[in-house]
Amino acid sequence: MLIYLMLAVVVTFTPLLRTVFGTFNTLVHETGHAIVTLLTSGKVYSVSLFSNLEGVAITGYRSWFSGLIIFYSGYTFSTLMAIASFHFIYLENSMMLFYLLVSFALVNLLLWVRNPYGIFWLLLFLLFAFVLELQGLNQIREMFIMLIASILLIQSITTAFTVFILSVMKSKQAGDATELAKLTSIPAFIWGMVFFGQSVLGAYYVFDNYF
């Protein structure tokens, strides 16, 4: 797993690889927003996935509290998903992660994602997953799952760190932290610190329990 984590770090800082593989974390992040929106009786209008690893979930929420947990859910869901990924691997049930990601991709493609890059990336991933299943390439699939789990962990930290820096330097351009600041009057940098702090705690939990 340490080798896969090192590969995930290389992927994170290599432009083309980051675009292809980092979008998994964007998919998880935006799906987190969408799931919480539906759980709070809101409406998901669209989801966009972009090649620069940014994403946008356009949602409608019914109350102040539902808006609060919807905006909070993205980075939190990414951290929880990273933990869950290693939990599945630890239990020798890594296929659960594979099918979960395929389900996220399929639902987003059918219901929400309409921007060109998002559609192309989702189709590419689903085609790749279909070929792995059809050809019974179990070893390659297992290696792929291990790499994606590592990328989700690394990206959960790096993206949270990025939004923390933005919340300090450009508080009006810090995405979810900015929206939470508008809702709560708590400064964006506090929310940025919360996102980054919980991602580090998530990584610590993974290393402490699964390595």
JSON list of C-alpha atoms in Angstrom, two decimals:
[
{"chain": "A", "resi": 1, "resn": "MET", "atom": "CA", "xyz": [0.00, 0.00, 0.00]},
{"chain": "A", "resi": 2, "resn": "LEU", "atom": "CA", "xyz": [2.90, 2.38, 0.62]},
{"chain": "A", "resi": 3, "resn": "ILE", "atom": "CA", "xyz": [3.92, 1.90, -3.02]},
{"chain": "A", "resi": 4, "resn": "TYR", "atom": "CA", "xyz": [0.39, 2.77, -4.14]},
{"chain": "A", "resi": 5, "resn": "LEU", "atom": "CA", "xyz": [0.39, 5.84, -1.90]},
{"chain": "A", "resi": 6, "resn": "MET", "atom": "CA", "xyz": [3.65, 7.00, -3.46]},
{"chain": "A", "resi": 7, "resn": "LEU", "atom": "CA", "xyz": [2.15, 6.45, -6.90]},
{"chain": "A", "resi": 8, "resn": "ALA", "atom": "CA", "xyz": [-0.88, 8.49, -5.81]},
{"chain": "A", "resi": 9, "resn": "VAL", "atom": "CA", "xyz": [1.42, 11.35, -4.81]},
{"chain": "A", "resi": 10, "resn": "VAL", "atom": "CA", "xyz": [3.14, 11.18, -8.23]},
{"chain": "A", "resi": 11, "resn": "VAL", "atom": "CA", "xyz": [-0.26, 11.19, -9.95]},
{"chain": "A", "resi": 12, "resn": "THR", "atom": "CA", "xyz": [-1.40, 14.17, -7.87]},
{"chain": "A", "resi": 13, "resn": "PHE", "atom": "CA", "xyz": [1.54, 16.29, -9.03]},
{"chain": "A", "resi": 14, "resn": "THR", "atom": "CA", "xyz": [1.69, 15.13, -12.67]},
{"chain": "A", "resi": 15, "resn": "PRO", "atom": "CA", "xyz": [-0.63, 17.32, -14.80]},
{"chain": "A", "resi": 16, "resn": "LEU", "atom": "CA", "xyz": [-2.11, 14.79, -17.26]},
{"chain": "A", "resi": 17, "resn": "LEU", "atom": "CA", "xyz": [-2.35, 11.97, -14.73]},
{"chain": "A", "resi": 18, "resn": "ARG", "atom": "CA", "xyz": [-3.86, 14.36, -12.19]},
{"chain": "A", "resi": 19, "resn": "THR", "atom": "CA", "xyz": [-6.57, 15.29, -14.68]},
{"chain": "A", "resi": 20, "resn": "VAL", "atom": "CA", "xyz": [-7.51, 11.68, -15.43]},
{"chain": "A", "resi": 21, "resn": "PHE", "atom": "CA", "xyz": [-7.29, 10.14, -11.97]},
{"chain": "A", "resi": 22, "resn": "GLY", "atom": "CA", "xyz": [-7.96, 13.16, -9.77]},
{"chain": "A", "resi": 23, "resn": "THR", "atom": "CA", "xyz": [-11.46, 13.42, -11.19]},
{"chain": "A", "resi": 24, "resn": "PHE", "atom": "CA", "xyz": [-12.39, 10.40, -9.07]},
{"chain": "A", "resi": 25, "resn": "ASN", "atom": "CA", "xyz": [-12.11, 12.61, -6.00]},
{"chain": "A", "resi": 26, "resn": "THR", "atom": "CA", "xyz": [-14.14, 15.34, -7.73]},
{"chain": "A", "resi": 27, "resn": "LEU", "atom": "CA", "xyz": [-16.82, 12.76, -8.54]},
{"chain": "A", "resi": 28, "resn": "VAL", "atom": "CA", "xyz": [-16.93, 11.65, -4.90]},
{"chain": "A", "resi": 29, "resn": "HIS", "atom": "CA", "xyz": [-17.00, 15.25, -3.61]},
{"chain": "A", "resi": 30, "resn": "GLU", "atom": "CA", "xyz": [-19.87, 16.36, -5.84]},
{"chain": "A", "resi": 31, "resn": "THR", "atom": "CA", "xyz": [-21.77, 13.11, -5.26]},
{"chain": "A", "resi": 32, "resn": "GLY", "atom": "CA", "xyz": [-21.54, 13.85, -1.54]},
{"chain": "A", "resi": 33, "resn": "HIS", "atom": "CA", "xyz": [-23.26, 17.19, -2.13]},
{"chain": "A", "resi": 34, "resn": "ALA", "atom": "CA", "xyz": [-25.92, 15.48, -4.26]},
{"chain": "A", "resi": 35, "resn": "ILE", "atom": "CA", "xyz": [-26.65, 12.67, -1.79]},
{"chain": "A", "resi": 36, "resn": "VAL", "atom": "CA", "xyz": [-27.05, 15.05, 1.16]},
{"chain": "A", "resi": 37, "resn": "THR", "atom": "CA", "xyz": [-29.26, 17.31, -0.96]},
{"chain": "A", "resi": 38, "resn": "LEU", "atom": "CA", "xyz": [-31.60, 14.41, -1.70]},
{"chain": "A", "resi": 39, "resn": "LEU", "atom": "CA", "xyz": [-31.54, 13.23, 1.94]},
{"chain": "A", "resi": 40, "resn": "THR", "atom": "CA", "xyz": [-32.66, 16.70, 3.05]},
{"chain": "A", "resi": 41, "resn": "SER", "atom": "CA", "xyz": [-35.51, 16.79, 0.49]},
{"chain": "A", "resi": 42, "resn": "GLY", "atom": "CA", "xyz": [-33.69, 19.23, -1.77]},
{"chain": "A", "resi": 43, "resn": "LYS", "atom": "CA", "xyz": [-33.27, 19.05, -5.54]},
{"chain": "A", "resi": 44, "resn": "VAL", "atom": "CA", "xyz": [-30.13, 18.36, -7.58]},
{"chain": "A", "resi": 45, "resn": "TYR", "atom": "CA", "xyz": [-30.27, 20.37, -10.81]},
{"chain": "A", "resi": 46, "resn": "SER", "atom": "CA", "xyz": [-26.88, 19.49, -12.28]},
{"chain": "A", "resi": 47, "resn": "VAL", "atom": "CA", "xyz": [-23.35, 18.36, -11.55]},
{"chain": "A", "resi": 48, "resn": "SER", "atom": "CA", "xyz": [-20.30, 19.44, -13.54]},
{"chain": "A", "resi": 49, "resn": "LEU", "atom": "CA", "xyz": [-16.86, 17.81, -13.52]},
{"chain": "A", "resi": 50, "resn": "PHE", "atom": "CA", "xyz": [-13.97, 19.81, -14.98]},
{"chain": "A", "resi": 51, "resn": "SER", "atom": "CA", "xyz": [-10.50, 18.87, -16.20]},
{"chain": "A", "resi": 52, "resn": "ASN", "atom": "CA", "xyz": [-8.84, 21.19, -13.64]},
{"chain": "A", "resi": 53, "resn": "LEU", "atom": "CA", "xyz": [-10.39, 18.96, -10.92]},
{"chain": "A", "resi": 54, "resn": "GLU", "atom": "CA", "xyz": [-12.96, 21.56, -9.96]},
{"chain": "A", "resi": 55, "resn": "GLY", "atom": "CA", "xyz": [-16.58, 20.54, -9.75]},
{"chain": "A", "resi": 56, "resn": "VAL", "atom": "CA", "xyz": [-19.93, 22.21, -9.27]},
{"chain": "A", "resi": 57, "resn": "ALA", "atom": "CA", "xyz": [-23.17, 20.77, -7.91]},
{"chain": "A", "resi": 58, "resn": "ILE", "atom": "CA", "xyz": [-26.14, 23.06, -8.53]},
{"chain": "A", "resi": 59, "resn": "THR", "atom": "CA", "xyz": [-28.69, 22.23, -5.87]},
{"chain": "A", "resi": 60, "resn": "GLY", "atom": "CA", "xyz": [-31.78, 23.68, -4.25]},
{"chain": "A", "resi": 61, "resn": "TYR", "atom": "CA", "xyz": [-32.20, 23.36, -0.51]},
{"chain": "A", "resi": 62, "resn": "ARG", "atom": "CA", "xyz": [-35.26, 23.84, 1.67]},
{"chain": "A", "resi": 63, "resn": "SER", "atom": "CA", "xyz": [-33.88, 25.46, 4.82]},
{"chain": "A", "resi": 64, "resn": "TRP", "atom": "CA", "xyz": [-30.87, 27.16, 6.39]},
{"chain": "A", "resi": 65, "resn": "PHE", "atom": "CA", "xyz": [-29.85, 23.93, 8.12]},
{"chain": "A", "resi": 66, "resn": "SER", "atom": "CA", "xyz": [-30.09, 21.81, 4.97]},
{"chain": "A", "resi": 67, "resn": "GLY", "atom": "CA", "xyz": [-27.98, 24.38, 3.11]},
{"chain": "A", "resi": 68, "resn": "LEU", "atom": "CA", "xyz": [-25.43, 24.21, 5.90]},
{"chain": "A", "resi": 69, "resn": "ILE", "atom": "CA", "xyz": [-24.98, 20.44, 5.78]},
{"chain": "A", "resi": 70, "resn": "ILE", "atom": "CA", "xyz": [-25.08, 20.36, 1.97]},
{"chain": "A", "resi": 71, "resn": "PHE", "atom": "CA", "xyz": [-22.15, 22.78, 1.67]},
{"chain": "A", "resi": 72, "resn": "TYR", "atom": "CA", "xyz": [-20.34, 21.01, 4.50]},
{"chain": "A", "resi": 73, "resn": "SER", "atom": "CA", "xyz": [-20.82, 17.56, 2.98]},
{"chain": "A", "resi": 74, "resn": "GLY", "atom": "CA", "xyz": [-18.46, 17.72, -0.02]},
{"chain": "A", "resi": 75, "resn": "TYR", "atom": "CA", "xyz": [-15.03, 17.63, 1.65]},
{"chain": "A", "resi": 76, "resn": "THR", "atom": "CA", "xyz": [-16.42, 15.57, 4.52]},
{"chain": "A", "resi": 77, "resn": "PHE", "atom": "CA", "xyz": [-17.77, 12.95, 2.14]},
{"chain": "A", "resi": 78, "resn": "SER", "atom": "CA", "xyz": [-14.40, 12.80, 0.37]},
{"chain": "A", "resi": 79, "resn": "THR", "atom": "CA", "xyz": [-12.62, 12.13, 3.66]},
{"chain": "A", "resi": 80, "resn": "LEU", "atom": "CA", "xyz": [-15.17, 9.50, 4.74]},
{"chain": "A", "resi": 81, "resn": "MET", "atom": "CA", "xyz": [-14.96, 7.84, 1.33]},
{"chain": "A", "resi": 82, "resn": "ALA", "atom": "CA", "xyz": [-11.16, 7.63, 1.60]},
{"chain": "A", "resi": 83, "resn": "ILE", "atom": "CA", "xyz": [-11.51, 5.96, 5.00]},
{"chain": "A", "resi": 84, "resn": "ALA", "atom": "CA", "xyz": [-14.19, 3.59, 3.70]},
{"chain": "A", "resi": 85, "resn": "SER", "atom": "CA", "xyz": [-11.99, 2.65, 0.74]},
{"chain": "A", "resi": 86, "resn": "PHE", "atom": "CA", "xyz": [-9.21, 1.37, 2.98]},
{"chain": "A", "resi": 87, "resn": "HIS", "atom": "CA", "xyz": [-11.75, -0.29, 5.25]},
{"chain": "A", "resi": 88, "resn": "PHE", "atom": "CA", "xyz": [-13.06, -2.28, 2.25]},
{"chain": "A", "resi": 89, "resn": "ILE", "atom": "CA", "xyz": [-9.51, -3.24, 1.30]},
{"chain": "A", "resi": 90, "resn": "TYR", "atom": "CA", "xyz": [-8.71, -4.22, 4.87]},
{"chain": "A", "resi": 91, "resn": "LEU", "atom": "CA", "xyz": [-11.76, -6.52, 4.92]},
{"chain": "A", "resi": 92, "resn": "GLU", "atom": "CA", "xyz": [-10.66, -7.98, 1.55]},
{"chain": "A", "resi": 93, "resn": "ASN", "atom": "CA", "xyz": [-13.81, -6.59, -0.01]},
{"chain": "A", "resi": 94, "resn": "SER", "atom": "CA", "xyz": [-12.25, -4.10, -2.39]},
{"chain": "A", "resi": 95, "resn": "MET", "atom": "CA", "xyz": [-14.87, -4.87, -5.03]},
{"chain": "A", "resi": 96, "resn": "MET", "atom": "CA", "xyz": [-17.32, -2.87, -2.91]},
{"chain": "A", "resi": 97, "resn": "LEU", "atom": "CA", "xyz": [-15.29, 0.26, -3.68]},
{"chain": "A", "resi": 98, "resn": "PHE", "atom": "CA", "xyz": [-15.20, -0.62, -7.37]},
{"chain": "A", "resi": 99, "resn": "TYR", "atom": "CA", "xyz": [-18.96, -1.08, -7.62]},
{"chain": "A", "resi": 100, "resn": "LEU", "atom": "CA", "xyz": [-19.60, 2.01, -5.50]},
{"chain": "A", "resi": 101, "resn": "LEU", "atom": "CA", "xyz": [-17.56, 4.19, -7.86]},
{"chain": "A", "resi": 102, "resn": "VAL", "atom": "CA", "xyz": [-19.25, 2.63, -10.88]},
{"chain": "A", "resi": 103, "resn": "SER", "atom": "CA", "xyz": [-22.64, 3.38, -9.28]},
{"chain": "A", "resi": 104, "resn": "PHE", "atom": "CA", "xyz": [-21.66, 7.00, -8.61]},
{"chain": "A", "resi": 105, "resn": "ALA", "atom": "CA", "xyz": [-20.50, 7.39, -12.21]},
{"chain": "A", "resi": 106, "resn": "LEU", "atom": "CA", "xyz": [-23.64, 5.80, -13.67]},
{"chain": "A", "resi": 107, "resn": "VAL", "atom": "CA", "xyz": [-26.06, 7.86, -11.57]},
{"chain": "A", "resi": 108, "resn": "ASN", "atom": "CA", "xyz": [-24.21, 11.10, -12.32]},
{"chain": "A", "resi": 109, "resn": "LEU", "atom": "CA", "xyz": [-24.10, 10.34, -16.05]},
{"chain": "A", "resi": 110, "resn": "LEU", "atom": "CA", "xyz": [-27.79, 9.46, -16.26]},
{"chain": "A", "resi": 111, "resn": "LEU", "atom": "CA", "xyz": [-29.20, 12.16, -13.99]},
{"chain": "A", "resi": 112, "resn": "TRP", "atom": "CA", "xyz": [-26.95, 15.14, -13.44]},
{"chain": "A", "resi": 113, "resn": "VAL", "atom": "CA", "xyz": [-23.74, 15.60, -15.43]},
{"chain": "A", "resi": 114, "resn": "ARG", "atom": "CA", "xyz": [-24.21, 17.47, -18.69]},
{"chain": "A", "resi": 115, "resn": "ASN", "atom": "CA", "xyz": [-20.92, 19.30, -19.34]},
{"chain": "A", "resi": 116, "resn": "PRO", "atom": "CA", "xyz": [-18.71, 17.83, -22.12]},
{"chain": "A", "resi": 117, "resn": "TYR", "atom": "CA", "xyz": [-15.65, 16.90, -20.05]},
{"chain": "A", "resi": 118, "resn": "GLY", "atom": "CA", "xyz": [-17.81, 15.38, -17.33]},
{"chain": "A", "resi": 119, "resn": "ILE", "atom": "CA", "xyz": [-19.73, 13.21, -19.80]},
{"chain": "A", "resi": 120, "resn": "PHE", "atom": "CA", "xyz": [-16.54, 12.14, -21.60]},
{"chain": "A", "resi": 121, "resn": "TRP", "atom": "CA", "xyz": [-14.74, 11.22, -18.37]},
{"chain": "A", "resi": 122, "resn": "LEU", "atom": "CA", "xyz": [-17.69, 9.27, -16.97]},
{"chain": "A", "resi": 123, "resn": "LEU", "atom": "CA", "xyz": [-18.13, 7.33, -20.23]},
{"chain": "A", "resi": 124, "resn": "LEU", "atom": "CA", "xyz": [-14.40, 6.57, -20.32]},
{"chain": "A", "resi": 125, "resn": "PHE", "atom": "CA", "xyz": [-14.41, 5.25, -16.76]},
{"chain": "A", "resi": 126, "resn": "LEU", "atom": "CA", "xyz": [-17.56, 3.17, -17.26]},
{"chain": "A", "resi": 127, "resn": "LEU", "atom": "CA", "xyz": [-16.14, 1.70, -20.48]},
{"chain": "A", "resi": 128, "resn": "PHE", "atom": "CA", "xyz": [-12.91, 0.81, -18.65]},
{"chain": "A", "resi": 129, "resn": "ALA", "atom": "CA", "xyz": [-14.88, -0.80, -15.82]},
{"chain": "A", "resi": 130, "resn": "PHE", "atom": "CA", "xyz": [-17.00, -2.76, -18.31]},
{"chain": "A", "resi": 131, "resn": "VAL", "atom": "CA", "xyz": [-13.91, -4.09, -20.10]},
{"chain": "A", "resi": 132, "resn": "LEU", "atom": "CA", "xyz": [-12.37, -5.18, -16.78]},
{"chain": "A", "resi": 133, "resn": "GLU", "atom": "CA", "xyz": [-15.56, -7.07, -15.91]},
{"chain": "A", "resi": 134, "resn": "LEU", "atom": "CA", "xyz": [-16.10, -8.52, -19.37]},
{"chain": "A", "resi": 135, "resn": "GLN", "atom": "CA", "xyz": [-12.54, -9.76, -19.75]},
{"chain": "A", "resi": 136, "resn": "GLY", "atom": "CA", "xyz": [-12.26, -10.94, -16.15]},
{"chain": "A", "resi": 137, "resn": "LEU", "atom": "CA", "xyz": [-9.10, -8.90, -15.59]},
{"chain": "A", "resi": 138, "resn": "ASN", "atom": "CA", "xyz": [-9.23, -9.38, -11.83]},
{"chain": "A", "resi": 139, "resn": "GLN", "atom": "CA", "xyz": [-5.59, -8.61, -11.09]},
{"chain": "A", "resi": 140, "resn": "ILE", "atom": "CA", "xyz": [-5.64, -5.35, -13.06]},
{"chain": "A", "resi": 141, "resn": "ARG", "atom": "CA", "xyz": [-8.94, -4.43, -11.40]},
{"chain": "A", "resi": 142, "resn": "GLU", "atom": "CA", "xyz": [-7.44, -5.07, -7.96]},
{"chain": "A", "resi": 143, "resn": "MET", "atom": "CA", "xyz": [-4.42, -2.90, -8.76]},
{"chain": "A", "resi": 144, "resn": "PHE", "atom": "CA", "xyz": [-6.72, -0.20, -10.08]},
{"chain": "A", "resi": 145, "resn": "ILE", "atom": "CA", "xyz": [-8.81, -0.24, -6.89]},
{"chain": "A", "resi": 146, "resn": "MET", "atom": "CA", "xyz": [-5.73, 0.02, -4.69]},
{"chain": "A", "resi": 147, "resn": "LEU", "atom": "CA", "xyz": [-4.48, 3.00, -6.70]},
{"chain": "A", "resi": 148, "resn": "ILE", "atom": "CA", "xyz": [-7.84, 4.78, -6.63]},
{"chain": "A", "resi": 149, "resn": "ALA", "atom": "CA", "xyz": [-8.16, 4.27, -2.86]},
{"chain": "A", "resi": 150, "resn": "SER", "atom": "CA", "xyz": [-4.72, 5.84, -2.42]},
{"chain": "A", "resi": 151, "resn": "ILE", "atom": "CA", "xyz": [-5.61, 8.72, -4.75]},
{"chain": "A", "resi": 152, "resn": "LEU", "atom": "CA", "xyz": [-8.83, 9.39, -2.83]},
{"chain": "A", "resi": 153, "resn": "LEU", "atom": "CA", "xyz": [-6.85, 9.58, 0.40]},
{"chain": "A", "resi": 154, "resn": "ILE", "atom": "CA", "xyz": [-4.13, 11.88, -0.98]},
{"chain": "A", "resi": 155, "resn": "GLN", "atom": "CA", "xyz": [-6.62, 14.05, -2.87]},
{"chain": "A", "resi": 156, "resn": "SER", "atom": "CA", "xyz": [-8.89, 14.41, 0.16]},
{"chain": "A", "resi": 157, "resn": "ILE", "atom": "CA", "xyz": [-5.94, 16.08, 1.89]},
{"chain": "A", "resi": 158, "resn": "THR", "atom": "CA", "xyz": [-4.57, 18.15, -1.00]},
{"chain": "A", "resi": 159, "resn": "THR", "atom": "CA", "xyz": [-7.96, 19.54, -2.07]},
{"chain": "A", "resi": 160, "resn": "ALA", "atom": "CA", "xyz": [-8.86, 20.41, 1.52]},
{"chain": "A", "resi": 161, "resn": "PHE", "atom": "CA", "xyz": [-5.48, 22.10, 1.92]},
{"chain": "A", "resi": 162, "resn": "THR", "atom": "CA", "xyz": [-6.09, 24.07, -1.28]},
{"chain": "A", "resi": 163, "resn": "VAL", "atom": "CA", "xyz": [-9.46, 25.34, -0.07]},
{"chain": "A", "resi": 164, "resn": "PHE", "atom": "CA", "xyz": [-7.89, 26.24, 3.28]},
{"chain": "A", "resi": 165, "resn": "ILE", "atom": "CA", "xyz": [-5.22, 28.35, 1.54]},
{"chain": "A", "resi": 166, "resn": "LEU", "atom": "CA", "xyz": [-7.90, 29.97, -0.63]},
{"chain": "A", "resi": 167, "resn": "SER", "atom": "CA", "xyz": [-10.03, 30.69, 2.43]},
{"chain": "A", "resi": 168, "resn": "VAL", "atom": "CA", "xyz": [-7.09, 32.59, 3.92]},
{"chain": "A", "resi": 169, "resn": "MET", "atom": "CA", "xyz": [-5.82, 34.34, 0.79]},
{"chain": "A", "resi": 170, "resn": "LYS", "atom": "CA", "xyz": [-9.04, 34.78, -1.23]},
{"chain": "A", "resi": 171, "resn": "SER", "atom": "CA", "xyz": [-11.90, 34.21, 1.15]},
{"chain": "A", "resi": 172, "resn": "LYS", "atom": "CA", "xyz": [-14.55, 35.08, -1.47]},
{"chain": "A", "resi": 173, "resn": "GLN", "atom": "CA", "xyz": [-13.25, 32.41, -3.87]},
{"chain": "A", "resi": 174, "resn": "ALA", "atom": "CA", "xyz": [-12.97, 29.45, -1.49]},
{"chain": "A", "resi": 175, "resn": "GLY", "atom": "CA", "xyz": [-15.92, 27.42, -2.74]},
{"chain": "A", "resi": 176, "resn": "ASP", "atom": "CA", "xyz": [-17.76, 25.58, 0.01]},
{"chain": "A", "resi": 177, "resn": "ALA", "atom": "CA", "xyz": [-15.91, 27.50, 2.72]},
{"chain": "A", "resi": 178, "resn": "THR", "atom": "CA", "xyz": [-17.15, 30.79, 1.21]},
{"chain": "A", "resi": 179, "resn": "GLU", "atom": "CA", "xyz": [-20.73, 29.53, 1.02]},
{"chain": "A", "resi": 180, "resn": "LEU", "atom": "CA", "xyz": [-20.61, 28.32, 4.62]},
{"chain": "A", "resi": 181, "resn": "ALA", "atom": "CA", "xyz": [-19.25, 31.70, 5.70]},
{"chain": "A", "resi": 182, "resn": "LYS", "atom": "CA", "xyz": [-22.21, 33.40, 4.02]},
{"chain": "A", "resi": 183, "resn": "LEU", "atom": "CA", "xyz": [-24.66, 31.09, 5.78]},
{"chain": "A", "resi": 184, "resn": "THR", "atom": "CA", "xyz": [-23.12, 31.20, 9.24]},
{"chain": "A", "resi": 185, "resn": "SER", "atom": "CA", "xyz": [-21.09, 34.45, 9.48]},
{"chain": "A", "resi": 186, "resn": "ILE", "atom": "CA", "xyz": [-18.20, 32.23, 10.61]},
{"chain": "A", "resi": 187, "resn": "PRO", "atom": "CA", "xyz": [-15.12, 33.32, 8.59]},
{"chain": "A", "resi": 188, "resn": "ALA", "atom": "CA", "xyz": [-14.26, 31.20, 5.56]},
{"chain": "A", "resi": 189, "resn": "PHE", "atom": "CA", "xyz": [-10.77, 30.44, 6.89]},
{"chain": "A", "resi": 190, "resn": "ILE", "atom": "CA", "xyz": [-12.34, 28.69, 9.90]},
{"chain": "A", "resi": 191, "resn": "TRP", "atom": "CA", "xyz": [-14.29, 26.40, 7.59]},
{"chain": "A", "resi": 192, "resn": "GLY", "atom": "CA", "xyz": [-11.16, 25.89, 5.50]},
{"chain": "A", "resi": 193, "resn": "MET", "atom": "CA", "xyz": [-9.30, 24.90, 8.64]},
{"chain": "A", "resi": 194, "resn": "VAL", "atom": "CA", "xyz": [-12.11, 22.47, 9.55]},
{"chain": "A", "resi": 195, "resn": "PHE", "atom": "CA", "xyz": [-11.99, 20.82, 6.12]},
{"chain": "A", "resi": 196, "resn": "PHE", "atom": "CA", "xyz": [-8.21, 20.47, 6.18]},
{"chain": "A", "resi": 197, "resn": "GLY", "atom": "CA", "xyz": [-8.13, 19.36, 9.81]},
{"chain": "A", "resi": 198, "resn": "GLN", "atom": "CA", "xyz": [-10.67, 16.59, 9.29]},
{"chain": "A", "resi": 199, "resn": "SER", "atom": "CA", "xyz": [-8.84, 15.36, 6.18]},
{"chain": "A", "resi": 200, "resn": "VAL", "atom": "CA", "xyz": [-5.61, 15.06, 8.20]},
{"chain": "A", "resi": 201, "resn": "LEU", "atom": "CA", "xyz": [-7.49, 13.25, 10.97]},
{"chain": "A", "resi": 202, "resn": "GLY", "atom": "CA", "xyz": [-8.97, 10.93, 8.34]},
{"chain": "A", "resi": 203, "resn": "ALA", "atom": "CA", "xyz": [-5.50, 10.12, 7.01]},
{"chain": "A", "resi": 204, "resn": "TYR", "atom": "CA", "xyz": [-4.24, 9.52, 10.54]},
{"chain": "A", "resi": 205, "resn": "TYR", "atom": "CA", "xyz": [-7.14, 7.14, 11.16]},
{"chain": "A", "resi": 206, "resn": "VAL", "atom": "CA", "xyz": [-6.33, 5.21, 7.97]},
{"chain": "A", "resi": 207, "resn": "PHE", "atom": "CA", "xyz": [-2.63, 4.84, 8.85]},
{"chain": "A", "resi": 208, "resn": "ASP", "atom": "CA", "xyz": [-3.37, 4.00, 12.46]},
{"chain": "A", "resi": 209, "resn": "ASN", "atom": "CA", "xyz": [-5.94, 1.31, 11.69]},
{"chain": "A", "resi": 210, "resn": "TYR", "atom": "CA", "xyz": [-5.16, -0.16, 8.28]},
{"chain": "A", "resi": 211, "resn": "PHE", "atom": "CA", "xyz": [-1.35, -0.01, 7.88]}
]
